[in-house]
Short mmCIF file of C-alpha atoms in Angstrom, two decimals:
data_model
loop_
_atom_site.label_atom_id
_atom_site.label_comp_id
_atom_site.label_asym_id
_atom_site.label_seq_id
_atom_site.Cartn_x
_atom_site.Cartn_y
_atom_site.Cartn_z
CA GLU A 213 0.00 0.00 0.00
CA TYR A 214 1.25 3.46 -0.92
CA PRO A 215 1.11 6.46 1.43
CA LEU A 216 -1.12 9.38 0.52
CA PRO A 217 0.58 12.62 -0.49
CA CYS A 218 1.12 15.37 2.07
CA LYS A 219 0.13 19.01 1.41
CA GLU A 220 3.50 19.88 -0.14
CA GLU A 221 3.34 16.85 -2.45
CA LEU A 222 -0.22 17.73 -3.44
CA SER A 223 0.84 21.27 -4.27
CA ILE A 224 3.67 19.96 -6.46
CA THR A 225 1.30 17.49 -8.15
CA PHE A 226 -1.19 20.25 -8.97
CA ARG A 227 1.53 22.57 -10.28
CA ARG A 228 3.05 19.88 -12.49
CA ASN A 229 -0.29 18.75 -13.92
CA LEU A 230 -1.66 22.24 -14.48
CA GLU A 231 1.56 23.72 -15.86
CA GLY A 232 0.83 25.84 -18.90
CA PHE A 233 -2.83 26.29 -17.99
CA LYS A 234 -4.43 29.28 -16.31
CA LEU A 235 -6.34 28.52 -13.12
CA THR A 236 -9.05 30.98 -12.12
CA GLY A 237 -11.04 31.27 -8.93
CA GLU A 238 -11.20 32.88 -5.55
CA ASN A 239 -8.87 30.64 -3.54
CA THR A 240 -7.01 28.65 -6.23
CA LEU A 241 -4.12 26.34 -5.36
CA ASP A 242 -4.08 26.48 -1.55
CA HIS A 243 -7.79 25.77 -1.42
CA LEU A 244 -7.47 22.87 -3.87
CA VAL A 245 -4.65 21.34 -1.83
CA GLU A 246 -6.90 21.43 1.24
CA GLU A 247 -9.71 19.78 -0.73
CA ALA A 248 -7.39 17.10 -2.10
CA GLU A 249 -6.13 15.95 1.30
CA GLY A 250 -6.85 12.25 1.70
CA LEU A 251 -6.86 11.56 -2.05
CA SER A 252 -4.20 9.59 -3.87
CA TYR A 253 -1.84 10.97 -6.49
CA ALA A 254 -3.89 9.14 -9.13
CA ASP A 255 -7.11 10.82 -7.95
CA VAL A 256 -5.54 14.29 -8.08
CA ILE A 257 -3.95 13.70 -11.49
CA ARG A 258 -7.19 12.34 -12.91
CA SER A 259 -9.11 15.36 -11.56
CA CYS A 260 -6.62 17.71 -13.24
CA GLN A 261 -6.95 15.81 -16.52
CA GLU A 262 -10.75 15.96 -16.38
CA ALA A 263 -10.71 19.71 -15.65
CA ILE A 264 -8.33 20.31 -18.58
CA LYS A 265 -10.51 18.19 -20.86
CA GLU A 266 -13.63 20.11 -19.81
CA MET A 267 -11.87 23.42 -20.45
CA LEU A 268 -10.84 22.34 -23.96
CA ILE A 269 -14.23 20.87 -24.88
CA ASN A 270 -15.98 24.05 -23.80
CA GLY A 271 -13.52 26.33 -25.60
CA ARG A 272 -12.39 28.15 -22.47
CA ASP A 273 -8.95 29.65 -21.97
CA SER A 274 -8.67 28.76 -18.27
CA ILE A 275 -9.56 26.07 -15.76
CA SER A 276 -11.94 27.22 -13.07
CA GLU A 277 -11.20 26.32 -9.48
CA LYS A 278 -14.87 25.37 -9.13
CA SER A 279 -14.60 22.85 -11.97
CA LEU A 280 -11.45 21.24 -10.60
CA SER A 281 -12.98 21.19 -7.13
CA SER A 282 -16.01 19.32 -8.45
CA PHE A 283 -13.77 16.69 -10.06
CA LEU A 284 -11.92 16.26 -6.75
CA SER A 285 -15.27 15.73 -5.01
CA ILE A 286 -16.25 13.12 -7.58
CA ARG A 287 -12.95 11.27 -7.04
CA ARG A 288 -13.43 11.48 -3.26
CA SER A 289 -16.94 10.03 -3.40
CA SER A 290 -15.91 7.25 -5.78
CA SER A 291 -12.90 6.29 -3.64
CA THR A 292 -15.04 6.02 -0.50
CA HIS A 293 -17.32 3.49 -2.21
CA LEU A 294 -14.53 0.99 -2.88
#
């Protein structure tokens, strides 16, 4: 079993996966790190990928914090049902 990432590791994971993309919202990265606590690296990476995909499909030029937050919530709820 692998350990879950700490806050610093989550921050690095977000920055690496969102590099080159604009993130908009009120609280942005610090808030997302708080929301992602307890999730695996895979859950965070998948949430970033989904938010990027949604941005591209909808023709936006930035990822909204709200969108990424909703994908984190989805990953959290699906991981608790395993």
